[in-house]
PDB file of C-alpha atoms in Angstrom:
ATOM      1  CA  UNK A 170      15.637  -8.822   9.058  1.00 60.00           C
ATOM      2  CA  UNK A 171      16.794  -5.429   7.988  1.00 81.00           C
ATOM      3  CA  UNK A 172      16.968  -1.989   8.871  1.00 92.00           C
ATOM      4  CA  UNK A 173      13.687  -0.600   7.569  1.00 96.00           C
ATOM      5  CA  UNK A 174      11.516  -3.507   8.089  1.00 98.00           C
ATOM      6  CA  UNK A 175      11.661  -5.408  11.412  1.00 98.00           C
ATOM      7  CA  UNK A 176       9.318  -8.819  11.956  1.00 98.00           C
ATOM      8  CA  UNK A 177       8.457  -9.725  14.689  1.00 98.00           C
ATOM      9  CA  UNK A 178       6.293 -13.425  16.096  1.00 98.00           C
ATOM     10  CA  UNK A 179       4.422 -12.563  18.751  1.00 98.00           C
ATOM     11  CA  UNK A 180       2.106 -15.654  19.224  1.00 98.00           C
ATOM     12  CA  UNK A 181      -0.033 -16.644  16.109  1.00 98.00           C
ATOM     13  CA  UNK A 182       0.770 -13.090  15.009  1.00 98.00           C
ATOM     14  CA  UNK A 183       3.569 -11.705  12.400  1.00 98.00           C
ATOM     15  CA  UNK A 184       3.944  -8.123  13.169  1.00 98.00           C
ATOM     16  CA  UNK A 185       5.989  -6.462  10.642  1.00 98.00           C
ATOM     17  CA  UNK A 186       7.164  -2.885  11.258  1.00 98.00           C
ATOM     18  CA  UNK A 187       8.154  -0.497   8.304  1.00 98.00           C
ATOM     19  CA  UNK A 188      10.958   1.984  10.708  1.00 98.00           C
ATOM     20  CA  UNK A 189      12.014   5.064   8.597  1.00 97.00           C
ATOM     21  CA  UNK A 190      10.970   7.334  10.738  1.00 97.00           C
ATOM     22  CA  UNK A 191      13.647   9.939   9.775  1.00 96.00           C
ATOM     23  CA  UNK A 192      12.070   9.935   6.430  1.00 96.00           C
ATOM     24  CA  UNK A 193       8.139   9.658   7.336  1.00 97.00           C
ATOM     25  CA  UNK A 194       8.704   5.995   6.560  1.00 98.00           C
ATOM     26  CA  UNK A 195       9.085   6.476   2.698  1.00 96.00           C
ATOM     27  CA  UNK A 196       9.503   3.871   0.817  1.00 96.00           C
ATOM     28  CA  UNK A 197      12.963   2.610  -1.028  1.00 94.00           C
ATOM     29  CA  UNK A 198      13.617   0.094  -3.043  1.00 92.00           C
ATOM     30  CA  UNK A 199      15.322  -1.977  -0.366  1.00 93.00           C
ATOM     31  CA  UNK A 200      12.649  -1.257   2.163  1.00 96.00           C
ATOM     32  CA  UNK A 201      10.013  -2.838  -0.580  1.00 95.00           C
ATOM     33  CA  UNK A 202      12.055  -6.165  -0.827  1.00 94.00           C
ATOM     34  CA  UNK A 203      12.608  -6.284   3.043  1.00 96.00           C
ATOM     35  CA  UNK A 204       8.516  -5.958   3.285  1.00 97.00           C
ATOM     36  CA  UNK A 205       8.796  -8.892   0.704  1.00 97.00           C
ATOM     37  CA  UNK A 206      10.381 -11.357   2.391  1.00 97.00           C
ATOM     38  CA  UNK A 207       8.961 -10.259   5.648  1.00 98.00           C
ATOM     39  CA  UNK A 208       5.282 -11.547   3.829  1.00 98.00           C
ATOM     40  CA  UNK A 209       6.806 -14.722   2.185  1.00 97.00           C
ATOM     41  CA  UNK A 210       8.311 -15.382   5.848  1.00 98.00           C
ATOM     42  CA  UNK A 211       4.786 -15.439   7.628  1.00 98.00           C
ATOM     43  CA  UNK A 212       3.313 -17.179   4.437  1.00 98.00           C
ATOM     44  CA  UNK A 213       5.400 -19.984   4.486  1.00 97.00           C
ATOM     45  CA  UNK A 214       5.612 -20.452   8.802  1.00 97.00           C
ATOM     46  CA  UNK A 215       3.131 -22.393   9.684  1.00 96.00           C
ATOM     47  CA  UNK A 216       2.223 -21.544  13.047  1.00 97.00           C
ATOM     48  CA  UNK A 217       1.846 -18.024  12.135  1.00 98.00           C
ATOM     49  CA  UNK A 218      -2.236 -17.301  11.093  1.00 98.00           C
ATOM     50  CA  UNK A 219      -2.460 -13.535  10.688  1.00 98.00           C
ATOM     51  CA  UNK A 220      -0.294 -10.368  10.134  1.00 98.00           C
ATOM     52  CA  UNK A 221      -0.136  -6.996  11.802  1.00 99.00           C
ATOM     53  CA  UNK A 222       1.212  -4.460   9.348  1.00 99.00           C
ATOM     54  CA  UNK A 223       2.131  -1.404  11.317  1.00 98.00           C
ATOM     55  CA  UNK A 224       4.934   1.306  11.118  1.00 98.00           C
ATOM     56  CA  UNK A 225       7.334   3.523  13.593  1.00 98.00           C
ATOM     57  CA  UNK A 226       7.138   7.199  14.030  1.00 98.00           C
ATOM     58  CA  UNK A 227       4.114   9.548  13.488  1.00 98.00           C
ATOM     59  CA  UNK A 228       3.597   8.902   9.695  1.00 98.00           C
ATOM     60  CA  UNK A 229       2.684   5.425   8.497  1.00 98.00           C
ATOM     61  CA  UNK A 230       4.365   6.124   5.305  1.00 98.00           C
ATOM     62  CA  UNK A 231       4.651   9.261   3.146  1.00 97.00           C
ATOM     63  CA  UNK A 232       4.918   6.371  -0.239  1.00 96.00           C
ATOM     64  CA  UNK A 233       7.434   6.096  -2.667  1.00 92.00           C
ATOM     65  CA  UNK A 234      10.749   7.409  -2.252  1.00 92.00           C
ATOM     66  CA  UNK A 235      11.283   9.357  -5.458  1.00 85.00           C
ATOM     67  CA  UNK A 236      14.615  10.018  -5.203  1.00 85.00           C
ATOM     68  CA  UNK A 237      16.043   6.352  -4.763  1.00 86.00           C
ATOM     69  CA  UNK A 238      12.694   4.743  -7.075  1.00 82.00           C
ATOM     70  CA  UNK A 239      12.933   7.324 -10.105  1.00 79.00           C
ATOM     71  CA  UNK A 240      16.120   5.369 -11.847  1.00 79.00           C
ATOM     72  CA  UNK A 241      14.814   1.951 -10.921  1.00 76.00           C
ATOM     73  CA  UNK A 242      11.350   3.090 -12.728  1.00 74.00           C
ATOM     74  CA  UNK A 243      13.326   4.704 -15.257  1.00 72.00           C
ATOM     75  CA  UNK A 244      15.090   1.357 -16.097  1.00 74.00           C
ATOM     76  CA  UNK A 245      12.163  -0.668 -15.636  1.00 73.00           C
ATOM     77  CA  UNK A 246      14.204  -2.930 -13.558  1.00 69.00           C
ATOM     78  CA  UNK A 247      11.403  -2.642 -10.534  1.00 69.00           C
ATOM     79  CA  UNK A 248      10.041  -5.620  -9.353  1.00 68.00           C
ATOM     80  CA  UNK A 249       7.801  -6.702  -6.212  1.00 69.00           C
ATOM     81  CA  UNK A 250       8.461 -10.010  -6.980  1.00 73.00           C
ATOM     82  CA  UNK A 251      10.977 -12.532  -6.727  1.00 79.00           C
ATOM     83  CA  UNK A 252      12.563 -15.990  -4.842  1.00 86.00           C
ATOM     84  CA  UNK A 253      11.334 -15.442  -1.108  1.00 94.00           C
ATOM     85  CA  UNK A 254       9.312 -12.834  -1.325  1.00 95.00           C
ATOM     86  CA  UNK A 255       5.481 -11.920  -1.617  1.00 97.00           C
ATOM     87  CA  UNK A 256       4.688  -9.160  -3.435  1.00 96.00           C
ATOM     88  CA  UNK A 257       3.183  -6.664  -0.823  1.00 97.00           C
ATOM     89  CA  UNK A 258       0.658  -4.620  -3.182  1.00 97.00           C
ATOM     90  CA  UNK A 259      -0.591  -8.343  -3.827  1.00 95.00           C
ATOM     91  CA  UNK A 260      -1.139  -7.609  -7.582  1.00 93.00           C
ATOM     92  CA  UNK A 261       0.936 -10.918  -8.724  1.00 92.00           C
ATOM     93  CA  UNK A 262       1.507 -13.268  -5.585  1.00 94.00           C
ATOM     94  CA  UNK A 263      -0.424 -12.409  -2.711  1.00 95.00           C
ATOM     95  CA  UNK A 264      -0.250 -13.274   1.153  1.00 97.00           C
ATOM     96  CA  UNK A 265      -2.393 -16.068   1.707  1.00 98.00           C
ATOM     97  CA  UNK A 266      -3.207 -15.161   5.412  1.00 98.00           C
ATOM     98  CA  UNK A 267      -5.211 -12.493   6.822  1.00 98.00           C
ATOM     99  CA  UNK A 268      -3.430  -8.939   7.359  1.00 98.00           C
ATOM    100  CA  UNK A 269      -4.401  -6.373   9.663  1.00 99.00           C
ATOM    101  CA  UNK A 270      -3.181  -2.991   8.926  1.00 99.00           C
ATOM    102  CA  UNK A 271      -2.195  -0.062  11.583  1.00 99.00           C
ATOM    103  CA  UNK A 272      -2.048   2.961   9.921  1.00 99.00           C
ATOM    104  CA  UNK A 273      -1.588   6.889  11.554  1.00 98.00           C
ATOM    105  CA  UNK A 274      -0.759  10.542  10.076  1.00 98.00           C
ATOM    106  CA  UNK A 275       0.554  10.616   6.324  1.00 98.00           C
ATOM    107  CA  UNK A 276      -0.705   7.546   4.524  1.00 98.00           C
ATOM    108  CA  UNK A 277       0.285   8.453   0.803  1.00 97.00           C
ATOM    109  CA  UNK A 278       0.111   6.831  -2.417  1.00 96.00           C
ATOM    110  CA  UNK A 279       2.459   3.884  -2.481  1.00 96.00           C
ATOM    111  CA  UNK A 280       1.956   3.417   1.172  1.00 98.00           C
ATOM    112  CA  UNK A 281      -2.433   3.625   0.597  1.00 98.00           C
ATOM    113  CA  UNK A 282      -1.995   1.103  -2.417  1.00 98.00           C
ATOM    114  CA  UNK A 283       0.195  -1.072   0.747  1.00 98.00           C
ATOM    115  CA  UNK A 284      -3.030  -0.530   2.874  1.00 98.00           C
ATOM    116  CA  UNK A 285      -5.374  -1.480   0.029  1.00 98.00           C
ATOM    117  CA  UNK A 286      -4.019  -4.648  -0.013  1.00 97.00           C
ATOM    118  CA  UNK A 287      -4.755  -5.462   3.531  1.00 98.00           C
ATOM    119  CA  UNK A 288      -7.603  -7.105   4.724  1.00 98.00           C
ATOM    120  CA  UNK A 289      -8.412  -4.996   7.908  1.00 98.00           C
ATOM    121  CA  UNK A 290      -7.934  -1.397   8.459  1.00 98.00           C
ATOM    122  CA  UNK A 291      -7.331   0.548  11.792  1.00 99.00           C
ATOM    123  CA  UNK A 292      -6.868   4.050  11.626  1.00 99.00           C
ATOM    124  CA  UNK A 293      -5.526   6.797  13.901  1.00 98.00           C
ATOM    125  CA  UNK A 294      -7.523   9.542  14.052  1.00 98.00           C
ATOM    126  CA  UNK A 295      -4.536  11.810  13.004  1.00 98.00           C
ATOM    127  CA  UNK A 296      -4.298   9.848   9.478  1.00 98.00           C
ATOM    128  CA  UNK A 297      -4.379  11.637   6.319  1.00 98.00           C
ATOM    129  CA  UNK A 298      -4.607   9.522   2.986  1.00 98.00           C
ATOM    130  CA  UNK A 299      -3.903  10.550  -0.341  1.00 98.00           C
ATOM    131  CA  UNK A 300      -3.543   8.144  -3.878  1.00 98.00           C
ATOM    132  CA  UNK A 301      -2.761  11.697  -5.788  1.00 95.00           C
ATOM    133  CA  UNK A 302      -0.455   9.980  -8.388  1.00 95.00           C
ATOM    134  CA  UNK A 303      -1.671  11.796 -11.640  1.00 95.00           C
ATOM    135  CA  UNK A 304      -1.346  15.295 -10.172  1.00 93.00           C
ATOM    136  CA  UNK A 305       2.361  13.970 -10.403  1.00 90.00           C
ATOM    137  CA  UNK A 306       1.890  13.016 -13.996  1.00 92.00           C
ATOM    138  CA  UNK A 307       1.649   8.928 -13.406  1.00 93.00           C
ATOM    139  CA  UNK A 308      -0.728   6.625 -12.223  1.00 94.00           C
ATOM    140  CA  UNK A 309      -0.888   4.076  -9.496  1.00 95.00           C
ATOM    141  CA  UNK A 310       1.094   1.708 -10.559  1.00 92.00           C
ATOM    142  CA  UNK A 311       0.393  -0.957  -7.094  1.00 94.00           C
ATOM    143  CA  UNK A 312      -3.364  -1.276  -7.476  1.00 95.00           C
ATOM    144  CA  UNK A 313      -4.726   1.882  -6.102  1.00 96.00           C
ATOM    145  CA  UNK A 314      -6.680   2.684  -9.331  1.00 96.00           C
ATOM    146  CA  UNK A 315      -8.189  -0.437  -9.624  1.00 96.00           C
ATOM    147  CA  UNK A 316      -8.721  -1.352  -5.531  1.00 96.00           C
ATOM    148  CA  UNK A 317     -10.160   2.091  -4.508  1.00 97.00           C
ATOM    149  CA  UNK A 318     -13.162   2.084  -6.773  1.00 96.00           C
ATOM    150  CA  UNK A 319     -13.754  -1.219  -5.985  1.00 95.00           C
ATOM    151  CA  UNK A 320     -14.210  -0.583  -2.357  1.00 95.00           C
ATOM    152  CA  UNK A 321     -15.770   2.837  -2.606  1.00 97.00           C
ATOM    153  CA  UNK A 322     -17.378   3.058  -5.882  1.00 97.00           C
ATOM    154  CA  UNK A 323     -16.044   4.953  -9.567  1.00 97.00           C
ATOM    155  CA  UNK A 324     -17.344   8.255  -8.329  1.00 98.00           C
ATOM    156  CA  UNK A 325     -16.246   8.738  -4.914  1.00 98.00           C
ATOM    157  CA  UNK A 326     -12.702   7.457  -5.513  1.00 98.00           C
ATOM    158  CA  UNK A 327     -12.244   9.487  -8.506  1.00 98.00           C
ATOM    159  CA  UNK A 328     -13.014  12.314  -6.665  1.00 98.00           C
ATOM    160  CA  UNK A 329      -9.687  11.939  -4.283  1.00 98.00           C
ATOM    161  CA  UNK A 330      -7.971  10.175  -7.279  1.00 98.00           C
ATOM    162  CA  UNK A 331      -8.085  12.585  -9.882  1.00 97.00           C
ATOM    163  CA  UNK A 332      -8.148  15.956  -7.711  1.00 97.00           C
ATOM    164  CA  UNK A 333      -4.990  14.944  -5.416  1.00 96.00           C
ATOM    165  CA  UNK A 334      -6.743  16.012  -2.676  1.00 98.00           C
ATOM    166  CA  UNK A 335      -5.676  14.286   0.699  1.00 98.00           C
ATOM    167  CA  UNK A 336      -8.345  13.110   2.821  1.00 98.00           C
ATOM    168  CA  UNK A 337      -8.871  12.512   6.691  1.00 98.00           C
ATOM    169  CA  UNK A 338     -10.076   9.468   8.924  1.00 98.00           C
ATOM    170  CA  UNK A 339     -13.359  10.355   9.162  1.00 98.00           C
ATOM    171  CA  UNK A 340     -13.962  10.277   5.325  1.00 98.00           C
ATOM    172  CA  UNK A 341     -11.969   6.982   4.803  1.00 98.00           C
ATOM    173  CA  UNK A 342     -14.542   5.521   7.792  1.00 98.00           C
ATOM    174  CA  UNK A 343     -17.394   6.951   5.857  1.00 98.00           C
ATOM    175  CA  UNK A 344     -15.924   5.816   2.634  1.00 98.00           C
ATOM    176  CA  UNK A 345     -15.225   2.186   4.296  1.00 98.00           C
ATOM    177  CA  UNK A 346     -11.545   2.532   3.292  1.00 98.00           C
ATOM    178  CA  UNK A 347     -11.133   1.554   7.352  1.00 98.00           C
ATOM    179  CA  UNK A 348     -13.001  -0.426   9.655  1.00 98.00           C
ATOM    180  CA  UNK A 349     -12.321   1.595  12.659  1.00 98.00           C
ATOM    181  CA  UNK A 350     -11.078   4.953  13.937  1.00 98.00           C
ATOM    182  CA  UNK A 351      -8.855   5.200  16.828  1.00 98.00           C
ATOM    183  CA  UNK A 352      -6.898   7.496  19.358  1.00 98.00           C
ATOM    184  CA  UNK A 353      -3.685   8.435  17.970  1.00 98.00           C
ATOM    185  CA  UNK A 354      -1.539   5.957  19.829  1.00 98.00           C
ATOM    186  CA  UNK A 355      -4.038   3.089  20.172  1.00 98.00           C
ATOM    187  CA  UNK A 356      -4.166   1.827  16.392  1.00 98.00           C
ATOM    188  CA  UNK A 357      -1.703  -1.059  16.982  1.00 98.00           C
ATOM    189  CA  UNK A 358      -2.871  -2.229  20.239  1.00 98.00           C
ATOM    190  CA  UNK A 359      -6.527  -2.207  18.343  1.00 98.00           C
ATOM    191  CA  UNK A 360      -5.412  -4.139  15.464  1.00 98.00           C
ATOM    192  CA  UNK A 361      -3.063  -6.422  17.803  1.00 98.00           C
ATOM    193  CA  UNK A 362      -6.301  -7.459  19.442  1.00 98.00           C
ATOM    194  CA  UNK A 363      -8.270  -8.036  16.179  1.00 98.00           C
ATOM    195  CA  UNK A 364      -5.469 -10.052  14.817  1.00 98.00           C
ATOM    196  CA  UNK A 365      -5.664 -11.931  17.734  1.00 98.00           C
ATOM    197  CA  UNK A 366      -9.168 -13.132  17.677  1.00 98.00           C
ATOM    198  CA  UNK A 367      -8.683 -13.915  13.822  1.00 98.00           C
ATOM    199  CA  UNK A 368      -5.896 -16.591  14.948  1.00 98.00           C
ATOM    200  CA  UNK A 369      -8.116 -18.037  17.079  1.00 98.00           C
ATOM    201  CA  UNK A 370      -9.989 -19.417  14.400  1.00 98.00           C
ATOM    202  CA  UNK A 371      -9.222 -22.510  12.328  1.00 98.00           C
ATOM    203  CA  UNK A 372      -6.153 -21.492   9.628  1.00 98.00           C
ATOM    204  CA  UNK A 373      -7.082 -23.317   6.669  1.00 97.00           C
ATOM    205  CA  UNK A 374     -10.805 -21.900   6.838  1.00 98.00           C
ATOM    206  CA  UNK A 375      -9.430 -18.491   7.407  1.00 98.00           C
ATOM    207  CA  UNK A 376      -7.104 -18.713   3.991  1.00 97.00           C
ATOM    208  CA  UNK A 377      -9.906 -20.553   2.328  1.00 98.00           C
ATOM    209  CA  UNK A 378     -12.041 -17.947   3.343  1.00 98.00           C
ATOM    210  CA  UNK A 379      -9.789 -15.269   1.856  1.00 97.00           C
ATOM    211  CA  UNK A 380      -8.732 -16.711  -1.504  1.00 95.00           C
ATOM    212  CA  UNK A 381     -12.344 -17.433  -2.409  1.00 96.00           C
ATOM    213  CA  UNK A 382     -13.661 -13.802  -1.472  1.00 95.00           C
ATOM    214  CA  UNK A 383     -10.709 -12.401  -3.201  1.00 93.00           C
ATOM    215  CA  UNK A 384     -11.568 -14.214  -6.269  1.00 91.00           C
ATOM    216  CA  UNK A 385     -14.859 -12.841  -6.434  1.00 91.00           C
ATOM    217  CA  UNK A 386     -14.229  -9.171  -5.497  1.00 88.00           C
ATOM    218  CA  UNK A 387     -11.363  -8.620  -7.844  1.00 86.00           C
ATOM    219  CA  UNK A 388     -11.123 -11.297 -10.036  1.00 81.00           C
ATOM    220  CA  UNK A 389     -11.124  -9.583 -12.965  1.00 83.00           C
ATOM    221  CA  UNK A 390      -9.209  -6.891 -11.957  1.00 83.00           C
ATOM    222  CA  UNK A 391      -6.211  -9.373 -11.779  1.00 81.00           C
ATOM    223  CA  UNK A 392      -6.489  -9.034 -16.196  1.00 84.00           C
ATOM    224  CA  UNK A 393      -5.671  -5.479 -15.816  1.00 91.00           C
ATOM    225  CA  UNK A 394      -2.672  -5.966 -12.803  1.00 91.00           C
ATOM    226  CA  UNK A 395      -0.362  -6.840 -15.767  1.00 87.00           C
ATOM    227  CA  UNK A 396      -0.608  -3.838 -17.580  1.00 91.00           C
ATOM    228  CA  UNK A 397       0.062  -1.066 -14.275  1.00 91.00           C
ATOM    229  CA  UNK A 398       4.231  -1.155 -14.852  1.00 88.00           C
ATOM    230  CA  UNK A 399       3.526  -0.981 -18.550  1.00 89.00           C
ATOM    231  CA  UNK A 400       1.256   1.967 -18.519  1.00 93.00           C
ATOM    232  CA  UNK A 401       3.415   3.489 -15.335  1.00 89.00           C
ATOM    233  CA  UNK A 402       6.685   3.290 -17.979  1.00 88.00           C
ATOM    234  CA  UNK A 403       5.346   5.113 -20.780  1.00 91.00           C
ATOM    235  CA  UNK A 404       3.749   8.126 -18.594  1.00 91.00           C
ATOM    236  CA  UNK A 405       6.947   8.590 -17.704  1.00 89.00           C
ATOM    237  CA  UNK A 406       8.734   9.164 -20.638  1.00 90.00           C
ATOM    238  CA  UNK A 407       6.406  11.373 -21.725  1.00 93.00           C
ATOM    239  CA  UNK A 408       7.106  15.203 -21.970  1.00 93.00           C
ATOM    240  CA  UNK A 409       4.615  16.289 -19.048  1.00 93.00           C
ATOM    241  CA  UNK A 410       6.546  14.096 -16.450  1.00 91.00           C
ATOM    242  CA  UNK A 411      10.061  15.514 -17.751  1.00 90.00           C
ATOM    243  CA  UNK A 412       8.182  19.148 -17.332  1.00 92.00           C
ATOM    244  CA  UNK A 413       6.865  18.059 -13.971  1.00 89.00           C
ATOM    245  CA  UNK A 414      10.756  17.076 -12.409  1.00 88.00           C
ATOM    246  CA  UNK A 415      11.780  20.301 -14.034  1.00 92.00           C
ATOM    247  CA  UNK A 416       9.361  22.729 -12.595  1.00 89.00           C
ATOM    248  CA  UNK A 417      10.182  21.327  -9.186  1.00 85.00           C
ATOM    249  CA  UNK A 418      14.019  22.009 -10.092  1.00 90.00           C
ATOM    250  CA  UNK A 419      12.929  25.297 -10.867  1.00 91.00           C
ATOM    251  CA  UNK A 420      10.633  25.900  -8.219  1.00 91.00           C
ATOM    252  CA  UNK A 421       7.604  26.448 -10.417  1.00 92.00           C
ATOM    253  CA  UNK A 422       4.270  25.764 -10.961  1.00 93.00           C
ATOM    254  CA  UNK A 423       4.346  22.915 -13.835  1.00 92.00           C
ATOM    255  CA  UNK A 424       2.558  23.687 -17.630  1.00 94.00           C
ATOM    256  CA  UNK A 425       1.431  20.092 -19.134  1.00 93.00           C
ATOM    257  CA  UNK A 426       0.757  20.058 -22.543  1.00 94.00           C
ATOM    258  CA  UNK A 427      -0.934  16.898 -22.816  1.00 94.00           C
ATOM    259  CA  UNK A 428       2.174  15.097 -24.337  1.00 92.00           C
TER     260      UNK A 428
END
């Protein structure tokens, strides 16, 4: 399917792999459209009834790749969207069928917003989460803002939101972020098994079941979707970003203005 993002039907089960290990499994622009299509091809199969999400190496995913994502932001020519493909942040189309997500050490930004949108979360023990995107002068532009308080509450995600602070297993259990904490090692296996006994069920009750609960826990949060890009593109034009790329350049601690 590509070289990033292999698929894989196993049974009732999709089981899509993000494999950039050499890079902690961060996320380019061609590894975001591969995890596209690999969604729109389990939608739109009909024998498949659930999804494992999962990735290679000891990271889950570090997020966005800045490097290869800055000039595609910069030109506002980024896009989760498109013909075959489901947008995997599920902020505009959304995979209709339930998705189980494997997750283990660096789960940041990007890559949280990618777990956000999952239905189920396994965790490794080893797993470290972060959504720190302001200390870096934007915002979460794939949901994070808006999904993480409404799982955990306004105060409690602020706290990790607006500090930058990463965060371990045990708080995203307490938190309810995941479902379950695992041995390193035993988070796919774990969410292989609950993925499993979800395709067991009847598939158009289990997508039923999904598109009305969805409707009701973030319904209105799909008014304010349309404005994340938007409010992503001017933060970075702004004079604090520019100062925070150049006091990395420079090796140096960055001084924001406010402008």
């Amino acid at each position: 399917m590509s070289a990033t993002v292999h698929y894989e039907r196993r049974g009732k089960l999709a089981l899509i792999q993000l494999d950039r290990p050499d890079t902690s499994n961060a996320i380019d622009p061609p590894t975001l459209q591969a995890l596209g299509a690999a969604y729109h091809r389990a939608d739109k199969h009909d024998a498949i009834v659930a999804v494992v999400l999962h990735a290679a190496g000891p990271d889950f995913s570090v997020g966005l790749d800045p490097k290869s994502f800055l000039p595609t932001l910069q030109n506002r020519t980024f896009s989760t969207d498109g013909p075959g493909q489901i947008n995997p942040f599920g902020t505009t189309t959304r995979l209709s069928k339930p998705l189980v997500i494997a997750v283990q050490g660096n789960v940041g930004a990007m890559a949280h917003e990618l777990m956000l949108a999952a239905d189920i979360r396994i965790a490794a023990s080893d797993a470290r989460f972060s959504q720190s995107e302001p200390s870096r002068g934007t915002t979460p532009a794939a949901g994070g803002g808006i999904r993480m308080p409404l799982e955990v509450g306004w105060a409690n995600a602020m706290r990790w939101i607006l500090t930058g602070e990463t965060w371990d297993a045990e708080e995203a259990l307490r938190l309810g972020l995941v479902q379950e904490v695992v041995a390193p090692g035993n988070q796919l296996p774990r969410a292989i098994a609950l993925a499993d006994k979800i395709a067991a069920n009847p598939p158009l009750a289990l997508r039923e079941t999904l598109k009305l609960g969805r409707r009701a826990w973030e319904g209105h949060a799909h008014q304010v979707y349309a404005d994340l890009l938007p409010a992503l593109y001017q933060l970075l034009a702004t004079e604090d970003f520019a100062e925070r790329l150049t006091a990395l350049r420079e090796g140096r601690t960055p001084v924001y203005t406010g402008r």
